[in-house]
mmCIF file of C-alpha atoms in Angstrom:
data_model
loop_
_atom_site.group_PDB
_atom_site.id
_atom_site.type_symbol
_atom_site.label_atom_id
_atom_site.label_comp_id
_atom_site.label_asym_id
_atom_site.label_seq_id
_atom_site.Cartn_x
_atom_site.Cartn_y
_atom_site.Cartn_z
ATOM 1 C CA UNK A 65 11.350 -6.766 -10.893
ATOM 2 C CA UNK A 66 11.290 -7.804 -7.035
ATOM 3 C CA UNK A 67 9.102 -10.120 -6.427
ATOM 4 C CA UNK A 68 7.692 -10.842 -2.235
ATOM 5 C CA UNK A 69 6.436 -14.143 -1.522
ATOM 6 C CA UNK A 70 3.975 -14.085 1.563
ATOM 7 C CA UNK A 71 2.201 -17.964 2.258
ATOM 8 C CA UNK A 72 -1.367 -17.280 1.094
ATOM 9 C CA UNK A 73 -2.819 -18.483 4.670
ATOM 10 C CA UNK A 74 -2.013 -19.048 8.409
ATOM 11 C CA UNK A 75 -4.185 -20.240 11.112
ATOM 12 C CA UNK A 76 -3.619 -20.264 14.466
ATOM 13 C CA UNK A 77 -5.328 -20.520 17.735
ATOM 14 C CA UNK A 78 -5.961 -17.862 20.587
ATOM 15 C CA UNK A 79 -3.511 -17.341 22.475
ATOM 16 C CA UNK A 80 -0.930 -19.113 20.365
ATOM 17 C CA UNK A 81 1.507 -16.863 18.211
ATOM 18 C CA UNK A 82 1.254 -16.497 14.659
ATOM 19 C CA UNK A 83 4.255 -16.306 12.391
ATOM 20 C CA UNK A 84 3.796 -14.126 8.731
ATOM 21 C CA UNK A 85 6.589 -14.796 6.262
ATOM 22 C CA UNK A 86 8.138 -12.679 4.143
ATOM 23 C CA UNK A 87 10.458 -13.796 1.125
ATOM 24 C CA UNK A 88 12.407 -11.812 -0.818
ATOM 25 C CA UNK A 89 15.888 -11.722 -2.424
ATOM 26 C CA UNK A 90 18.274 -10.381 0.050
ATOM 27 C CA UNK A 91 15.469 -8.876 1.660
ATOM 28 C CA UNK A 92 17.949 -8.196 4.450
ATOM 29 C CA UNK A 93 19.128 -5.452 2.966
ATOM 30 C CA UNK A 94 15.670 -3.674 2.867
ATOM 31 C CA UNK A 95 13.479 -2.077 5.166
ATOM 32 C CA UNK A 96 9.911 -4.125 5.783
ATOM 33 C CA UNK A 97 6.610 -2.598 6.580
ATOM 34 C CA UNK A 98 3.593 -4.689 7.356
ATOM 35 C CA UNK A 99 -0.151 -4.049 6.953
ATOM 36 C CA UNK A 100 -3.062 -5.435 8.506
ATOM 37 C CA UNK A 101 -6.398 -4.924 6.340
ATOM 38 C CA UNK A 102 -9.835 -6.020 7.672
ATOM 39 C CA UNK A 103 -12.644 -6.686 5.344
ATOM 40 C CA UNK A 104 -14.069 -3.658 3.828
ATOM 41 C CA UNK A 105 -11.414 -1.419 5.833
ATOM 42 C CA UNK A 106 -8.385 0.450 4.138
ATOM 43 C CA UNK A 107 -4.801 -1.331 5.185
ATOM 44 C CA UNK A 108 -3.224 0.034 8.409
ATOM 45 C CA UNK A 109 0.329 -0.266 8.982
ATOM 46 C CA UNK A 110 1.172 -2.302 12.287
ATOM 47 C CA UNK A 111 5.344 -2.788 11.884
ATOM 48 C CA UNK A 112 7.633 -0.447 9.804
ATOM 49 C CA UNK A 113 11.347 -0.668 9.381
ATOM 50 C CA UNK A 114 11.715 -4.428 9.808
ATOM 51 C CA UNK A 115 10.617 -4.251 13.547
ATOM 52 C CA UNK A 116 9.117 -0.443 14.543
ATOM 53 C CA UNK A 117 5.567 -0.084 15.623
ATOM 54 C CA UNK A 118 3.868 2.805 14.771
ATOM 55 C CA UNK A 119 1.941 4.390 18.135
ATOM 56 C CA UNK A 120 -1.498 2.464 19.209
ATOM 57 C CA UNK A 121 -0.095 -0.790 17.640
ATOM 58 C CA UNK A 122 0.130 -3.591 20.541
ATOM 59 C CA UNK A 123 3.421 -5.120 21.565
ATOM 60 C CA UNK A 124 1.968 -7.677 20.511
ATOM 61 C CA UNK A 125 2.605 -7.257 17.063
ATOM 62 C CA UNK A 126 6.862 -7.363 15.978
ATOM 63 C CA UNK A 127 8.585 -7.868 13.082
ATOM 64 C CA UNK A 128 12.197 -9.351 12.255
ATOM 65 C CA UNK A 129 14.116 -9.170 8.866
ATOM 66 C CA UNK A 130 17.392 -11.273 7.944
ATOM 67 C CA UNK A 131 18.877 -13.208 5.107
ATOM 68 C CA UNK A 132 16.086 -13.590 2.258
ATOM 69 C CA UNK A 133 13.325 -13.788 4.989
ATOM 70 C CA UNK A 134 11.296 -11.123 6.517
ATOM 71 C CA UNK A 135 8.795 -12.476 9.309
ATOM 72 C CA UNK A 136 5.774 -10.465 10.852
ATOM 73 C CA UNK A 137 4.756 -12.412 14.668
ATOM 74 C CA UNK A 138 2.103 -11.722 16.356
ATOM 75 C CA UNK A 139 2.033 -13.204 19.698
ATOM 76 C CA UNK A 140 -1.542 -13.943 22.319
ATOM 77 C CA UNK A 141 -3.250 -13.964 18.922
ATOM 78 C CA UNK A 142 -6.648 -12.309 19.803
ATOM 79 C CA UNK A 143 -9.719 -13.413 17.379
ATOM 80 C CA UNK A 144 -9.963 -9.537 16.514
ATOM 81 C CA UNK A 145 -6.389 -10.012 14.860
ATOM 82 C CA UNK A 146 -8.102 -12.157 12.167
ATOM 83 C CA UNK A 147 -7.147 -10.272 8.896
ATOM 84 C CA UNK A 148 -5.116 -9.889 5.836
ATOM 85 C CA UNK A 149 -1.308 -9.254 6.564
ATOM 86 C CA UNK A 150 0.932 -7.506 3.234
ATOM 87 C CA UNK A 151 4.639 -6.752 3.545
ATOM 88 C CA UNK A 152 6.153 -4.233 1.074
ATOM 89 C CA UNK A 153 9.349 -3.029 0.490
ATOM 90 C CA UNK A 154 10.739 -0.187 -1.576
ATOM 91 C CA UNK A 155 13.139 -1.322 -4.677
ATOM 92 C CA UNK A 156 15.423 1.148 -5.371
ATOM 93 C CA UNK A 157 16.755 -0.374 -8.752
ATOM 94 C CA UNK A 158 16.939 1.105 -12.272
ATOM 95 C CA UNK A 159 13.382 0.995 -11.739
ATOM 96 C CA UNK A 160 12.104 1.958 -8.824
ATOM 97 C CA UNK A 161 9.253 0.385 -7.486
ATOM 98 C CA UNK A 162 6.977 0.113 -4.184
ATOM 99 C CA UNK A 163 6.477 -3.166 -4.463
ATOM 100 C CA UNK A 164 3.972 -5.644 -2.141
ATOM 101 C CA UNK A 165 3.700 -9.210 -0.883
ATOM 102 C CA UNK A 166 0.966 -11.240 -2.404
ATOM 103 C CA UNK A 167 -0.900 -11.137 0.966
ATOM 104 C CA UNK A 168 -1.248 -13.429 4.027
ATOM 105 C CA UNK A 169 -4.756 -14.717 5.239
ATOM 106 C CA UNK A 170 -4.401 -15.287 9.011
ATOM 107 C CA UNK A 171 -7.358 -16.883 10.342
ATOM 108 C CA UNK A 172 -8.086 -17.460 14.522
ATOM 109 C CA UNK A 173 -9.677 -21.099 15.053
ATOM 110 C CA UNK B 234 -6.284 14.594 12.172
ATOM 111 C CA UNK B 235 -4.818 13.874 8.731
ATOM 112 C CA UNK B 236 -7.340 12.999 6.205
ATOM 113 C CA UNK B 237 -7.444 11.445 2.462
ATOM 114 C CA UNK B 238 -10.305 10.879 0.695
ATOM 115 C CA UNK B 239 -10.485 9.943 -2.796
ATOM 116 C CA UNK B 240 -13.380 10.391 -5.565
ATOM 117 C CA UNK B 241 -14.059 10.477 -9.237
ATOM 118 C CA UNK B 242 -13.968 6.490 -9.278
ATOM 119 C CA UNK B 243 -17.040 4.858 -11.436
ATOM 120 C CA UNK B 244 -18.249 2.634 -14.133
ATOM 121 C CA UNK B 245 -16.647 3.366 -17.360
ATOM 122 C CA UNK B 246 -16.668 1.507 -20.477
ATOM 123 C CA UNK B 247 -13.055 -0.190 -21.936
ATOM 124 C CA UNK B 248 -10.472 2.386 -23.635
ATOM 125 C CA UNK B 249 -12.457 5.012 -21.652
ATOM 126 C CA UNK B 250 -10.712 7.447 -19.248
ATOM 127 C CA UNK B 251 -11.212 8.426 -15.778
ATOM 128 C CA UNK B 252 -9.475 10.914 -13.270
ATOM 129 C CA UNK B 253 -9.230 10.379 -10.121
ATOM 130 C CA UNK B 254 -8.262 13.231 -7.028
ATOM 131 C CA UNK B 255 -7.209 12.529 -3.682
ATOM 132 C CA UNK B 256 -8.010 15.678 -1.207
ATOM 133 C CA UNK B 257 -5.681 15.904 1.828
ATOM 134 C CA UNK B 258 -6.317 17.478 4.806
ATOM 135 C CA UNK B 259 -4.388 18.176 8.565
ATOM 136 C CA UNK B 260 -1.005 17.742 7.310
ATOM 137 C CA UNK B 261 1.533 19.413 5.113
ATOM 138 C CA UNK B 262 0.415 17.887 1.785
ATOM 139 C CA UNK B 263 3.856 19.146 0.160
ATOM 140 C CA UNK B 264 6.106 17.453 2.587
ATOM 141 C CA UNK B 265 5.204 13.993 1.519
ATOM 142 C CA UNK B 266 5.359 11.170 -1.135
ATOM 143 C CA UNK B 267 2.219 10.645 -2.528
ATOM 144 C CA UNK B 268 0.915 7.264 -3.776
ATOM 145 C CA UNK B 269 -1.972 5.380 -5.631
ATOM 146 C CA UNK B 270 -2.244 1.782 -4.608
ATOM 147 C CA UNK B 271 -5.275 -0.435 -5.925
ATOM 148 C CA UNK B 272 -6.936 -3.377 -4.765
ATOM 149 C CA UNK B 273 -9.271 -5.123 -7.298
ATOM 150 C CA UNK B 274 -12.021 -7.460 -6.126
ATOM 151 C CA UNK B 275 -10.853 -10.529 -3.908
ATOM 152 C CA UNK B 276 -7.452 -9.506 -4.703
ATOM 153 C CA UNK B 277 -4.227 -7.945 -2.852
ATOM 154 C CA UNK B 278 -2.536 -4.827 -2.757
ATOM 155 C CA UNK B 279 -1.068 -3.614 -6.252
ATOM 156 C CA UNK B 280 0.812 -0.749 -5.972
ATOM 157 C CA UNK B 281 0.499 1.780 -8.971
ATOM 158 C CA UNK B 282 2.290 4.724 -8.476
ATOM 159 C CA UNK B 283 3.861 8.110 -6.858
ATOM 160 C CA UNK B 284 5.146 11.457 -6.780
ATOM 161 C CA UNK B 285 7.573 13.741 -4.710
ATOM 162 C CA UNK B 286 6.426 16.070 -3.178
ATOM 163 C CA UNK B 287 7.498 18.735 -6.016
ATOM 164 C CA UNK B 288 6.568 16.798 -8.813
ATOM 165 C CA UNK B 289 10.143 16.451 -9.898
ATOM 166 C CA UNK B 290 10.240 12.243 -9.883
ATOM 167 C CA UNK B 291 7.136 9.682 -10.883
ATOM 168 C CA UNK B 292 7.271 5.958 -10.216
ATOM 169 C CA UNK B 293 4.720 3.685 -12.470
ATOM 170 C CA UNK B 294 4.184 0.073 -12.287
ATOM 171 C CA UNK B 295 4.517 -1.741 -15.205
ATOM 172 C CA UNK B 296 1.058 -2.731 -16.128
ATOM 173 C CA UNK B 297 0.573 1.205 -15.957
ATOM 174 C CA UNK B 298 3.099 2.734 -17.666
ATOM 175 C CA UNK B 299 2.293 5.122 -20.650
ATOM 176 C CA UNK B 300 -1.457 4.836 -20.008
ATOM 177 C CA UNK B 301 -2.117 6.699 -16.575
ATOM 178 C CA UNK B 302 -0.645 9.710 -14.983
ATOM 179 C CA UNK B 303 0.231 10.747 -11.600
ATOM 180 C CA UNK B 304 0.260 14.486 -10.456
ATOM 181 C CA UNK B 305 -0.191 16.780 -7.888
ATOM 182 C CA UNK B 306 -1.303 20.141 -6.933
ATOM 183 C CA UNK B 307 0.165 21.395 -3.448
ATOM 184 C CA UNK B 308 -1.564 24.721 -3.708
ATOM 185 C CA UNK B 309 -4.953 23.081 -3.603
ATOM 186 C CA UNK B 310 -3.880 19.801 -1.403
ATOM 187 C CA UNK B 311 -4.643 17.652 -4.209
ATOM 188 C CA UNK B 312 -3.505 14.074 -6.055
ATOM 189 C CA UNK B 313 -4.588 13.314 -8.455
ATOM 190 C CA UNK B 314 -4.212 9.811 -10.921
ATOM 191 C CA UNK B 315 -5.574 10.105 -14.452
ATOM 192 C CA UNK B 316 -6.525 7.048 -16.214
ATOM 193 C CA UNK B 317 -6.897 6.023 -20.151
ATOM 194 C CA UNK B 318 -7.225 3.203 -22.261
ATOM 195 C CA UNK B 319 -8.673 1.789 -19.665
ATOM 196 C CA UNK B 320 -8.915 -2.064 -19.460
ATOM 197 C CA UNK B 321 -11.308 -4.618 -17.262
ATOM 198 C CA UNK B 322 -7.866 -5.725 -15.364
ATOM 199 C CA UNK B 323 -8.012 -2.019 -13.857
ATOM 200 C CA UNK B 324 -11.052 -2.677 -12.180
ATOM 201 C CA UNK B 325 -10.546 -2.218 -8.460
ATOM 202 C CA UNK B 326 -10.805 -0.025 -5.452
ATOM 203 C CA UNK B 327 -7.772 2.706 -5.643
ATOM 204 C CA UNK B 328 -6.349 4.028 -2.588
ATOM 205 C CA UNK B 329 -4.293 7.505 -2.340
ATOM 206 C CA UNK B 330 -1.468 7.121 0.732
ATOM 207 C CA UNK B 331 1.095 9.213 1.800
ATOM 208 C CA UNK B 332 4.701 8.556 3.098
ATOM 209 C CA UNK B 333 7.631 11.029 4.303
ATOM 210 C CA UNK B 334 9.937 9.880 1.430
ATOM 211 C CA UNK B 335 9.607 6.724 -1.007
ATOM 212 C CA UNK B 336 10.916 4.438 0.968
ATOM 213 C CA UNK B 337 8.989 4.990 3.733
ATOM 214 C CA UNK B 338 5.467 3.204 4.991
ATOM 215 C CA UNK B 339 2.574 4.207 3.900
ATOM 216 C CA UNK B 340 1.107 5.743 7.164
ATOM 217 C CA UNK B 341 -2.314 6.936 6.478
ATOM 218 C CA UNK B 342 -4.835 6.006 3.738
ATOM 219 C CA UNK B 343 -7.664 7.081 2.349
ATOM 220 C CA UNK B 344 -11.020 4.892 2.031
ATOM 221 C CA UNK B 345 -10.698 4.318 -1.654
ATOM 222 C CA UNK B 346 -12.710 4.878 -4.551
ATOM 223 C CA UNK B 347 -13.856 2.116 -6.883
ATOM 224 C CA UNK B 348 -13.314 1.804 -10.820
ATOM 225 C CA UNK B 349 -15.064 -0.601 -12.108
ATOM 226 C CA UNK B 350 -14.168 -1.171 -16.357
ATOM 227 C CA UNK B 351 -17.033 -2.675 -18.230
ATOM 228 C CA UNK B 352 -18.835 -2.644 -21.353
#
């Protein structure tokens, strides 16, 4: 099965940009979406299609997708953006599956 | 406004069963891909699994498959995810979510509902 490989923390300071990986096998070749999920909260989706934001999502937030690396930035990090980050993909094999990063911690010094 | 909201969650004991219904409101409930995604405790996002919007195709997750079913009602707005031989690794909160075909984001949520599996 496809298997996304997020880094299980990144901490940055505000103001600064903050840079979410994304690794998957060709992941190129699919389209990324990116939640942000604050404690307690149910996830809310902040980039779809590698690098579309849905409406009321700052340009703050963007999202690129090449090679076997998908990578969520989010740039004049505000302390409010401290959250959990998850990219998922759809994998359209034998055996379809949504399938979901293992999560990204991104914490605002 | 579009709304989800999930119930039926609870406490039940291992091998037990439990169904759970998502109600959906302020949208065309049979034009989407409907999907159960679960979170347990301290943990990320597992998704479990979906339906199109006729019924006609079902996705499971491994861990899943042959022990819960996904279905639908589009008459009554409903999704609904029902649950046996349940097992203390299914213990989290689930989450319904809807998308305009199964590739797409998930672009609304409900709150969740919580399962918890112990004896």
């Amino acid at each position: 099965s496809y298997v996304l490989t997020q880094p299980p923390s990144v901490s940055v300071a505000p103001g600064q940009t903050a840079r979410i990986t994304c690794g998957g096998n060709n992941i190129g070749s699919k389209s990324v979406h990116w939640y942000q999920q604050k404690p307690g909260q149910a996830p809310v989706l902040v980039v779809y299609d590698d690098s579309d934001r849905p409406s009321g999502i700052p340009e703050r937030f963007s999202g690129s997708n090449s090679g076997n690396t998908a990578t969520l930035t989010i740039s004049r990090v505000e302390a409010g953006d401290e959250a959990d980050y998850y990219c998922q993909v759809w994998d359209s094999s034998s055996d379809p599956q949504v399938v979901f990063g293992g999560g990204t911690k991104l914490t605002v010094l | 406004e579009v709304q989800l909201v999930e119930s039926g969650g609870g406490l039940v004991q291992p091998g037990g069963s439990l169904r759970l219904s998502c109600a959906a409101s302020g949208f065309t409930f049979s034009s989407y891909w409907m999907s159960w995604v679960r979170q347990a405790p301290g943990k990320g996002l597992e998704w479990v699994a979906n339906i199109k919007q006729d019924g006609s195709e079902k996705y499971y997750v491994d861990s899943v498959k042959g022990r819960f079913t996904i279905s639908r009602d589009n008459a009554k707005n409903s999704l609904y995810l029902q649950m046996n031989s349940l097992r203390a690794e299914d213990t989290a909160v689930y989450y319904c979510a809807r998308s305009s075909i199964a590739a797409a984001p998930f672009d609304y949520w409900g709150q969740g509902t919580l399962v918890t599996v112990s004896s």
